[in-house]
Amino acid sequence: MNALNRLLSRPWLWSFAAALAVWIATVAVTAGASSGGLTDAALTFAAFSVFVGIGQMFVITLGPGNVDLSVPANMTLAGTVALKLMDTQDSMILPGILVTLLVGLCIGLANYALIKALRIPPIIATLSTSFIIQSAAIWTNRGLRIKPPPVLADFATSSTFFVPNMALLALLVSVLAWVLLNHTIFGRWIAAIGQSMPAARMAGVPVDGTRLATYVLCAILAAVNGFLLSCFSGGAALNMGNEYLLMSIAVVVIGGSAVAGGDSNVPGIWGASLLMFLIVSMLNTYQFEAGYRLIMTGLIIIAVILVASGRQARPR
Amino acid sequence: MRRSSDTMRLLVPVLSLAALLAGVFYLQPRAMSYTGLNLLFNLAVPIALATVAQMLIMAVNDLDLSMGTFVSFVACVTATFLNDTPLLGIAILAASIAVYAILGVVIYLRNLPAIVVTLGMSFVWGGLAVLILPSPGGEAPAWARAIMTVKPPFAPVAIFASVLIAVVAHMIVMRSSLGVLIRALGGNAKTVERSGTSILKIRALAYGLAGLFAVLAGVALVGLATSADANIALRYTLLSIAGVILGGGEFIGGRVSPIGAVIGALTLTLAGSFLSFLHISPDWQIGAQGAILIVVLALRLLLNRLESRGATR
């Protein structure tokens, strides 16, 4: 009984339950014909949301007002620059990955430099940099669509042991993020800052260093996601990051992390990412019009949040 | 002492607007005319209204991520129902304001994150807008068109409208007892509750007022654009947040400035024109807008430093 209660109080449970319900509802309509394909697609697309979601989760955990709006522009720039550098050659993959990480590193540094030096609220700071990054992406992209190197394209679209590679990669990152968050001093610092920055400072937490590292981490994950997404979809496009702005925030919150910061969880990100993808494919299967599809998506997000909030007995 | 800090809060938005305006006039002296000013500030009117709406939400420590889609939805309703069957149109808009008020209450009652609820609502408004107008079209009601294109003496309508919005918002937020309560709620909700005032009522009114201003933004936008589109105002979400911050508002604590918010909206609109007069390559237009945002905020930091130095002396 105690174990059941403990399970039920897990904040990530609801997103998984909702995702499973939607999966069943979708597969039921197609009489099971598409269950394999649907699961594959769900895992792959959820993986992309997981990358940005985890980055955003670290940032949101830092406390009220912390959010990274430069994620979509960052993805576009990293994807564009990396594919341009690799120029479809397999031998250039390593430099491509390095330049992706470099783009993320620079953007993260720039974001935190603005937040710290100008004391701008993070939302506005990352919004401003996202404008500049977006322009840089437009400038480098020039409307060209360069294909990814064949080896990378293969890797991004295939599976190992029936699990899509993208999902395996995202799982690896999730495990690392979970360890980082729950079993290292760095993770404890992030949570401490999110709960109270003055208290964390007095307790001797290196507040600035931790926040800097967090913003850099988020930017690098977003850059990697841009890189992988452009390999997966056969090239970088200027608008490819757009939907990931709201997605990255939505999966964090639906997954059960506290919006006010200081309390986060990694498994919920997976549940929420799967849910978000499955909702869209369910509504597609039911052949709803675009308008109704959007309305249903919105109502389901609100419903999940309403149900999930019932469990919060206001800790602390 | 308080008055001086409020004045300082307004100084940066005013200075940055003046500097941008001077820049535009220097680059393009012909803009210094009735028509020129009207063209420069025309589109600022709906943005200013949306910014005031966002400011009301921010005053109670929430954030509305559905502002852009809501204004688009209102624009679609205005260009169709409000034009063809005015009574039905008014009923729809009134209902949508009621939805805002309900959201304000539900978010508080269930202790929900406003960001996520409004995120969900942004899908709902967007979906409704697409259902009403699947492709761009519709027609602006004649009266909305007339109001937005009226030619008053001395200064273009955009200037009068901006001043009117600023004054009305100032009266509501800074001078009325409701405004004081709204800001107090953002400052310290517990205190307000203990003083015996219903938090639910204040939140419903704050959200309802925000809905009203957002509706006005949609109507004004259609009056200018003459027709509507489901994506017409998507930029307004971020523009309105940036406008409030540029105008000296803050995310938490109920510290907002209605006059500043309107000036912030004007500054953002003007930044676009300034850049096109500078002949910056279209690639870098958006980036330069980001740079202007950063410069203005740096200026604000500088002035705040000067202020605090003056205070210690």
XYZ file of C-alpha atoms in Angstrom:
629
model
C 0.000 0.000 0.000
C 2.776 2.317 0.965
C 4.626 1.496 -2.223
C 1.508 2.213 -4.274
C 1.031 5.547 -2.568
C 4.633 6.432 -3.221
C 4.239 5.525 -6.872
C 1.056 7.582 -7.178
C 2.757 10.613 -5.698
C 5.427 10.588 -8.424
C 4.906 13.761 -10.416
C 5.973 12.126 -13.681
C 3.346 9.388 -13.480
C 0.550 11.482 -14.949
C 2.330 12.370 -18.152
C 3.106 8.684 -18.799
C -0.464 7.654 -17.989
C -1.821 10.274 -20.378
C 0.675 9.254 -23.084
C -0.314 5.607 -22.733
C -4.024 6.469 -22.897
C -3.513 8.464 -26.064
C -1.397 5.673 -27.593
C -4.165 3.146 -26.909
C -6.804 5.503 -28.290
C -4.808 5.912 -31.490
C -3.929 2.256 -31.989
C -7.534 1.241 -31.260
C -8.764 3.229 -34.244
C -6.323 1.684 -36.660
C -7.035 -1.787 -35.188
C -3.406 -2.208 -34.191
C -2.116 -2.007 -37.750
C 0.130 0.958 -37.069
C 1.221 0.298 -33.517
C 4.836 -0.495 -34.456
C 5.266 2.490 -36.752
C 3.513 4.785 -34.322
C 5.737 3.705 -31.447
C 8.855 4.182 -33.560
C 7.815 7.639 -34.696
C 6.736 8.610 -31.198
C 10.092 7.554 -29.728
C 12.048 9.378 -32.423
C 10.157 12.648 -32.263
C 9.912 12.497 -28.487
C 13.719 12.201 -28.467
C 14.059 15.633 -30.102
C 11.731 17.156 -27.510
C 13.677 15.401 -24.762
C 16.982 17.021 -25.778
C 15.615 20.562 -25.633
C 13.308 19.683 -22.747
C 16.177 18.567 -20.515
C 18.171 21.704 -21.288
C 15.151 23.878 -20.595
C 14.435 21.923 -17.404
C 17.877 22.736 -15.993
C 17.301 26.412 -16.751
C 13.752 26.494 -15.361
C 14.952 24.782 -12.194
C 17.112 27.854 -11.525
C 14.022 29.687 -10.338
C 11.277 32.107 -11.362
C 11.917 34.004 -14.573
C 14.625 31.640 -15.793
C 13.789 30.348 -19.237
C 15.795 30.109 -22.450
C 13.928 31.572 -25.425
C 16.924 31.261 -27.750
C 16.408 27.500 -28.184
C 14.792 27.577 -31.668
C 17.236 30.090 -33.161
C 20.091 28.158 -31.608
C 18.898 24.887 -33.182
C 18.636 26.512 -36.595
C 22.065 28.140 -36.427
C 23.817 24.999 -35.174
C 22.153 22.786 -37.792
C 22.913 25.228 -40.594
C 26.535 25.876 -39.689
C 27.344 22.219 -39.048
C 25.780 20.932 -42.267
C 27.494 23.683 -44.237
C 30.861 22.758 -42.743
C 30.405 19.010 -43.299
C 29.230 19.626 -46.862
C 27.841 16.051 -47.186
C 31.291 14.507 -46.588
C 31.537 11.671 -44.075
C 35.125 12.623 -43.229
C 33.953 15.983 -41.856
C 31.554 14.559 -39.277
C 33.868 15.112 -36.313
C 34.508 18.796 -37.146
C 30.758 19.120 -37.683
C 30.024 17.847 -34.193
C 32.734 20.067 -32.730
C 31.388 23.177 -34.426
C 27.904 22.299 -33.151
C 29.196 22.167 -29.599
C 31.090 25.410 -30.171
C 27.942 27.180 -31.397
C 26.082 26.004 -28.307
C 28.923 27.053 -26.022
C 29.104 30.558 -27.505
C 25.348 31.077 -27.340
C 25.199 29.892 -23.744
C 28.061 32.210 -22.776
C 26.437 35.133 -24.586
C 23.098 34.501 -22.885
C 24.543 34.443 -19.419
C 26.873 37.365 -20.104
C 23.806 39.496 -20.877
C 21.874 38.223 -17.873
C 24.756 38.863 -15.528
C 26.428 41.974 -16.925
C 23.276 43.881 -17.824
C 21.090 42.339 -15.123
C 18.426 41.732 -17.752
C 15.675 39.234 -16.885
C 16.641 35.941 -18.605
C 13.488 35.944 -20.759
C 14.405 39.259 -22.336
C 18.135 38.481 -22.531
C 17.602 35.193 -24.358
C 14.926 36.820 -26.531
C 17.421 39.499 -27.605
C 20.161 36.983 -28.364
C 17.654 34.799 -30.205
C 16.967 37.721 -32.577
C 20.682 38.075 -33.264
C 21.197 34.319 -33.648
C 18.215 34.114 -35.981
C 19.733 36.800 -38.189
C 23.054 34.970 -38.165
C 21.248 31.797 -39.221
C 19.439 33.580 -42.059
C 22.746 35.045 -43.145
C 24.605 31.700 -43.192
C 21.704 29.679 -44.544
C 20.916 31.743 -47.653
C 18.011 29.448 -48.399
C 20.340 26.586 -49.281
C 19.448 23.136 -48.118
C 22.617 21.072 -47.738
C 22.136 17.364 -47.188
C 23.762 15.712 -44.163
C 26.655 13.273 -44.747
C 25.190 9.858 -45.662
C 26.581 8.070 -42.587
C 24.932 10.577 -40.269
C 21.649 10.550 -42.177
C 21.625 6.750 -41.945
C 22.396 6.789 -38.257
C 19.692 9.357 -37.506
C 16.934 7.485 -39.301
C 17.678 3.872 -38.343
C 17.186 1.696 -35.280
C 19.297 -0.543 -33.065
C 17.536 -3.526 -31.465
C 14.188 -2.138 -32.686
C 14.703 1.128 -30.834
C 15.323 4.277 -32.928
C 18.892 5.537 -32.533
C 17.650 9.022 -31.703
C 15.676 7.598 -28.776
C 18.721 5.667 -27.518
C 20.819 8.825 -27.684
C 18.135 10.795 -25.858
C 17.908 8.043 -23.245
C 21.659 8.251 -22.687
C 21.456 12.027 -22.264
C 18.482 11.618 -19.915
C 20.358 9.189 -17.699
C 23.350 11.524 -17.583
C 21.039 14.447 -16.790
C 19.338 12.445 -14.047
C 22.664 11.553 -12.448
C 23.864 15.141 -12.810
C 20.713 16.494 -11.224
C 20.206 14.027 -8.389
C 23.618 12.637 -7.583
C 26.126 15.414 -8.075
C 26.829 18.552 -6.122
C 26.135 20.569 -9.294
C 22.555 19.282 -9.444
C 22.020 20.076 -5.771
C 23.375 23.575 -6.369
C 20.896 24.146 -9.207
C 17.971 23.054 -7.035
C 19.231 25.165 -4.133
C 19.454 28.265 -6.311
C 15.967 27.580 -7.630
C 14.535 27.365 -4.150
C 16.170 30.525 -2.911
C 19.038 32.349 -4.509
C 19.964 34.456 -1.444
C 19.905 31.362 0.751
C 22.058 29.452 -1.726
C 24.529 32.323 -1.867
C 24.788 32.448 1.923
C 25.269 28.705 2.037
C 28.340 29.161 -0.124
C 26.931 27.849 -3.389
C 28.875 29.319 -6.331
C 25.729 30.910 -7.720
C 27.188 32.639 -10.774
C 29.260 29.673 -11.876
C 26.329 27.308 -11.521
C 23.957 29.542 -13.445
C 26.538 30.076 -16.181
C 27.112 26.338 -16.511
C 23.364 25.734 -16.647
C 22.752 28.211 -19.451
C 25.715 26.782 -21.372
C 24.395 23.249 -20.859
C 20.951 24.223 -22.168
C 22.426 25.972 -25.202
C 24.679 23.006 -26.023
C 21.756 20.568 -25.805
C 19.693 22.820 -28.072
C 22.576 23.017 -30.565
C 22.980 19.227 -30.528
C 19.249 18.873 -31.072
C 19.430 21.215 -34.061
C 22.314 19.168 -35.445
C 20.498 15.844 -35.004
C 17.178 17.149 -36.285
C 18.762 18.481 -39.460
C 20.544 15.143 -39.981
C 17.252 13.339 -39.422
C 15.175 15.505 -41.748
C 17.736 15.707 -44.546
C 18.900 19.285 -44.084
C 18.577 22.408 -41.978
C 15.614 24.701 -42.533
C 15.198 28.199 -41.143
C 11.923 27.420 -39.404
C 12.899 24.008 -38.056
C 13.302 25.192 -34.466
C 10.037 27.115 -34.242
C 7.825 24.515 -32.642
C 10.524 23.581 -30.134
C 10.246 26.843 -28.185
C 6.820 26.133 -26.741
C 7.525 22.398 -26.810
C 10.623 22.695 -24.622
C 8.704 24.654 -21.980
C 5.578 22.512 -22.238
C 7.342 19.171 -21.741
C 9.142 20.462 -18.657
C 5.995 21.642 -16.970
C 3.678 18.849 -18.048
C 6.407 16.439 -16.960
C 5.933 17.614 -13.401
C 8.874 19.958 -12.804
C 7.969 22.982 -10.722
C 7.607 26.097 -12.883
C 8.783 28.170 -9.962
C 12.031 26.211 -9.994
C 13.936 24.243 -7.415
C 12.231 20.930 -8.102
C 12.654 19.024 -11.332
C 12.435 15.514 -12.654
C 13.831 13.838 -15.731
C 11.428 10.904 -16.341
C 8.491 13.300 -16.668
C 10.154 14.914 -19.669
C 9.909 11.602 -21.515
C 6.270 11.117 -20.579
C 5.399 14.640 -21.642
C 7.377 14.433 -24.902
C 5.662 11.187 -25.850
C 2.316 12.671 -24.892
C 2.803 15.797 -27.006
C 3.710 13.769 -30.085
C 1.003 11.170 -29.568
C -1.721 13.785 -29.160
C -0.898 15.245 -32.553
C -0.781 11.848 -34.247
C -4.001 10.730 -32.563
C -5.802 13.831 -33.803
C -4.316 13.217 -37.247
C -5.549 9.619 -37.187
C -9.031 10.787 -36.289
C -8.737 13.139 -39.275
C -9.688 16.285 -37.452
C -9.457 19.606 -39.256
C -6.377 21.692 -38.413
C -8.410 24.093 -36.294
C -10.010 21.404 -34.150
C -6.628 19.697 -33.841
C -5.122 22.836 -32.313
C -8.056 23.341 -29.948
C -7.882 19.722 -28.765
C -4.106 19.984 -28.236
C -4.604 23.066 -26.080
C -7.437 21.563 -24.060
C -5.475 18.367 -23.454
C -2.446 20.352 -22.208
C -4.690 22.243 -19.788
C -6.468 19.049 -18.711
C -3.178 17.271 -17.950
C -2.001 20.253 -15.908
C -5.330 20.349 -14.036
C -5.149 16.646 -13.160
C -1.462 16.759 -12.300
C -1.931 19.786 -10.031
C -4.406 17.844 -7.880
C -1.538 15.882 -6.344
C 0.437 18.956 -5.291
C -0.071 19.385 -1.590
C 2.309 22.331 -1.718
C 5.547 20.814 -0.498
C 7.801 22.988 1.620
C 11.724 59.393 -2.601
C 9.198 57.034 -4.154
C 8.160 59.560 -6.691
C 11.728 60.051 -7.832
C 12.261 56.321 -8.277
C 9.084 56.115 -10.365
C 10.314 59.005 -12.470
C 13.675 57.302 -12.948
C 11.787 54.187 -13.992
C 10.175 56.187 -16.781
C 13.306 58.077 -17.769
C 14.947 55.252 -19.724
C 11.926 54.406 -21.881
C 11.401 58.105 -22.627
C 15.068 58.678 -23.446
C 15.345 55.644 -25.690
C 12.191 56.594 -27.571
C 13.529 60.131 -28.017
C 16.921 58.856 -29.193
C 15.349 56.508 -31.741
C 13.010 59.238 -32.948
C 15.957 61.629 -33.347
C 17.782 58.927 -35.287
C 14.834 58.394 -37.614
C 14.406 62.143 -38.192
C 18.129 62.518 -38.908
C 18.106 59.697 -41.439
C 14.809 60.639 -43.018
C 13.837 64.285 -42.393
C 10.609 63.798 -44.305
C 9.361 61.558 -41.508
C 9.054 64.743 -39.450
C 5.599 65.427 -40.865
C 1.984 64.571 -40.133
C 1.905 61.677 -42.612
C 5.401 60.561 -41.698
C 4.615 60.331 -37.998
C 1.370 58.550 -38.745
C 3.163 55.929 -40.826
C 5.831 55.488 -38.157
C 3.448 54.968 -35.274
C 0.363 53.525 -36.955
C 1.081 49.919 -36.089
C 2.099 50.891 -32.573
C -1.521 51.347 -31.468
C -2.526 47.652 -31.390
C 0.887 46.722 -29.992
C 0.495 49.306 -27.220
C -2.938 47.911 -26.327
C -1.595 44.352 -26.245
C 1.341 45.517 -24.123
C -1.013 47.092 -21.576
C -2.966 43.823 -21.509
C 0.224 41.836 -20.904
C 1.210 44.355 -18.210
C -2.025 43.723 -16.283
C -1.268 39.993 -16.264
C 2.337 40.617 -15.238
C 1.111 42.883 -12.444
C -0.367 39.830 -10.706
C 2.900 37.884 -11.246
C 1.640 35.818 -14.183
C 2.687 35.759 -17.809
C 0.385 35.409 -20.805
C 1.936 33.336 -23.587
C -1.330 33.354 -25.540
C -1.426 37.120 -26.154
C -0.426 36.849 -29.813
C -2.867 34.094 -30.713
C -5.650 35.767 -28.718
C -5.212 39.071 -30.573
C -5.190 37.095 -33.850
C -8.404 35.345 -32.796
C -10.029 38.694 -31.956
C -8.871 40.073 -35.303
C -10.528 37.140 -37.094
C -13.773 37.629 -35.146
C -13.690 41.362 -35.860
C -13.192 40.898 -39.591
C -16.013 38.369 -39.835
C -18.709 38.213 -37.137
C -18.331 41.754 -35.810
C -18.609 43.056 -39.374
C -21.421 40.822 -40.646
C -23.516 40.264 -37.521
C -22.348 42.865 -34.972
C -24.459 41.531 -32.086
C -23.078 38.008 -32.419
C -19.580 39.471 -32.773
C -19.947 41.476 -29.571
C -21.278 38.390 -27.783
C -18.258 36.318 -28.895
C -15.792 38.992 -27.807
C -17.585 39.426 -24.462
C -17.466 35.669 -23.960
C -13.743 35.599 -24.699
C -13.171 38.334 -22.098
C -15.155 36.190 -19.657
C -12.858 33.256 -20.504
C -9.893 35.434 -19.533
C -11.508 36.294 -16.202
C -12.242 32.609 -15.557
C -8.637 31.692 -16.395
C -7.430 34.209 -13.836
C -9.553 32.525 -11.184
C -8.826 28.902 -12.161
C -5.071 29.498 -12.258
C -5.252 30.746 -8.690
C -7.742 28.213 -7.341
C -5.873 25.181 -8.633
C -2.477 26.796 -8.126
C -1.579 26.220 -11.778
C 1.425 27.644 -13.600
C 0.036 30.537 -15.659
C 2.688 29.970 -18.322
C 1.386 26.493 -19.120
C -2.299 27.346 -18.970
C -1.851 30.293 -21.326
C 0.379 28.101 -23.488
C -2.512 25.643 -23.768
C -4.925 28.503 -24.430
C -2.681 29.751 -27.224
C -3.442 26.504 -29.086
C -7.148 26.944 -28.387
C -7.277 30.558 -29.639
C -5.119 29.633 -32.628
C -7.435 26.739 -33.490
C -10.546 28.908 -33.213
C -8.919 31.558 -35.400
C -8.100 28.982 -38.080
C -11.679 27.693 -37.965
C -13.087 31.204 -38.403
C -10.699 32.242 -41.158
C -8.919 29.274 -42.778
C -7.347 31.675 -45.279
C -6.628 35.420 -44.942
C -9.691 37.514 -45.590
C -12.712 39.102 -43.977
C -13.415 42.791 -43.885
C -12.895 45.424 -41.224
C -16.076 46.974 -39.809
C -16.475 50.476 -41.267
C -16.393 52.116 -37.833
C -13.112 50.442 -36.848
C -11.606 51.548 -40.148
C -12.938 55.084 -39.600
C -11.519 55.365 -36.080
C -8.070 54.164 -37.116
C -7.868 56.404 -40.184
C -9.390 59.580 -38.753
C -7.245 62.665 -39.345
C -7.360 64.920 -36.284
C -5.692 68.373 -36.361
C -2.084 68.949 -35.094
C -0.984 65.332 -34.709
C -1.836 62.006 -36.343
C -4.356 59.687 -34.725
C -1.632 57.234 -33.696
C -0.168 59.845 -31.324
C -3.550 60.758 -29.814
C -4.456 57.083 -29.452
C -1.148 56.259 -27.732
C -1.557 59.143 -25.287
C -5.160 58.141 -24.611
C -4.172 54.502 -23.987
C -1.374 55.603 -21.661
C -3.627 57.943 -19.684
C -6.491 55.459 -19.357
C -4.132 52.649 -18.343
C -2.393 54.971 -15.879
C -5.727 55.950 -14.324
C -6.792 52.325 -13.966
C -3.537 50.823 -12.761
C -1.919 53.636 -10.771
C -4.832 55.782 -9.603
C -7.886 53.553 -9.078
C -8.358 51.448 -5.974
C -8.646 48.354 -8.181
C -5.252 49.139 -9.690
C -3.706 49.471 -6.253
C -5.163 46.103 -5.279
C -3.904 44.463 -8.473
C -0.377 45.716 -7.870
C -0.600 44.799 -4.206
C -1.567 41.262 -5.221
C 1.604 41.064 -7.294
C 3.602 42.471 -4.409
C 2.299 40.264 -1.638
C -0.811 38.147 -2.119
C -0.950 37.054 1.525
C -1.201 40.609 2.796
C -4.030 41.363 0.414
C -5.869 38.249 1.555
C -5.445 39.142 5.227
C -6.769 42.637 4.602
C -10.074 40.952 3.792
C -10.156 41.544 0.059
C -11.160 38.701 -2.221
C -8.143 37.614 -4.240
C -10.458 35.821 -6.634
C -12.291 39.025 -7.449
C -9.118 41.027 -8.053
C -7.611 38.313 -10.232
C -10.816 37.950 -12.244
C -10.925 41.713 -12.790
C -7.217 41.937 -13.678
C -7.503 39.116 -16.216
C -10.820 40.466 -17.513
C -9.294 43.915 -18.014
C -6.347 42.327 -19.796
C -8.817 40.492 -22.041
C -10.600 43.776 -22.757
C -7.387 45.553 -23.746
C -6.366 42.587 -25.909
C -9.767 42.690 -27.637
C -9.265 46.394 -28.327
C -5.825 45.540 -29.751
C -7.386 43.039 -32.162
C -10.083 45.479 -33.275
C -7.533 48.272 -33.769
C -5.279 45.934 -35.755
C -8.104 44.993 -38.122
C -9.044 48.673 -38.428
C -5.521 49.277 -39.746
C -5.060 46.123 -41.785
C -8.625 46.114 -43.240
C -8.680 42.319 -43.226
C -7.498 39.558 -40.921
C -5.578 36.299 -40.855
C -5.234 33.582 -38.230
C -1.509 34.381 -37.853
C -1.801 38.165 -38.040
C -0.552 38.949 -34.519
C 1.581 35.980 -33.449
C 4.548 38.293 -32.808
C 2.535 40.151 -30.179
C 3.264 37.614 -27.439
C 6.963 38.400 -27.343
C 6.531 42.045 -28.388
C 4.132 42.692 -25.517
C 6.441 41.087 -22.949
C 9.430 43.017 -24.298
C 7.361 46.232 -24.300
C 6.451 45.881 -20.631
C 10.064 45.217 -19.636
C 11.400 48.050 -21.814
C 8.862 50.313 -20.143
C 10.316 49.623 -16.725
C 8.005 46.813 -15.612
C 9.214 43.742 -13.790
C 8.198 40.097 -13.910
C 7.335 39.800 -10.260
C 6.340 42.046 -7.425
C 3.559 43.990 -9.110
C 6.019 46.666 -10.254
C 4.619 47.915 -13.538
C 4.355 51.225 -15.325
C 1.462 51.733 -17.758
C 2.912 54.869 -19.338
C 6.252 53.104 -19.645
C 4.572 50.093 -21.258
C 2.985 52.259 -23.957
C 6.316 53.997 -24.567
C 8.017 50.593 -24.689
C 5.578 49.488 -27.384
C 6.244 52.691 -29.371
C 10.004 52.138 -29.035
C 9.782 48.598 -30.372
C 7.676 49.724 -33.324
C 10.029 52.596 -34.071
C 13.067 50.311 -33.913
C 11.763 48.498 -36.990
C 11.409 51.723 -39.002
C 14.781 53.005 -37.801
C 16.489 49.890 -39.110
C 14.861 50.069 -42.506
C 15.965 53.720 -42.786
C 19.519 52.604 -41.939
C 19.447 50.330 -45.015
C 20.569 47.367 -42.977
C 20.504 44.168 -45.001
C 17.191 42.363 -44.468
C 19.174 39.389 -43.122
C 20.221 41.410 -40.108
C 16.998 43.359 -39.473
C 15.794 41.018 -36.743
C 19.258 40.818 -35.234
C 19.578 44.601 -35.097
C 16.239 44.744 -33.295
C 17.710 42.417 -30.691
C 20.776 44.656 -30.449
C 18.594 47.736 -29.865
C 16.768 45.874 -27.111
C 20.102 45.102 -25.454
C 21.348 48.690 -25.775
C 18.186 50.109 -24.204
C 18.411 47.699 -21.299
C 22.097 48.523 -20.817
C 21.084 52.182 -20.656
C 18.544 51.345 -17.985
C 21.179 49.599 -15.896
C 23.466 52.608 -16.233
C 20.760 55.020 -15.078
C 19.801 52.745 -12.188
C 23.448 52.761 -11.101
C 23.544 56.563 -11.277
C 20.353 56.695 -9.267
C 21.596 54.452 -6.495
C 24.860 56.399 -6.369
C 22.821 59.594 -6.015
C 20.831 57.987 -3.209
C 23.863 57.062 -1.127
C 25.462 60.451 -1.490
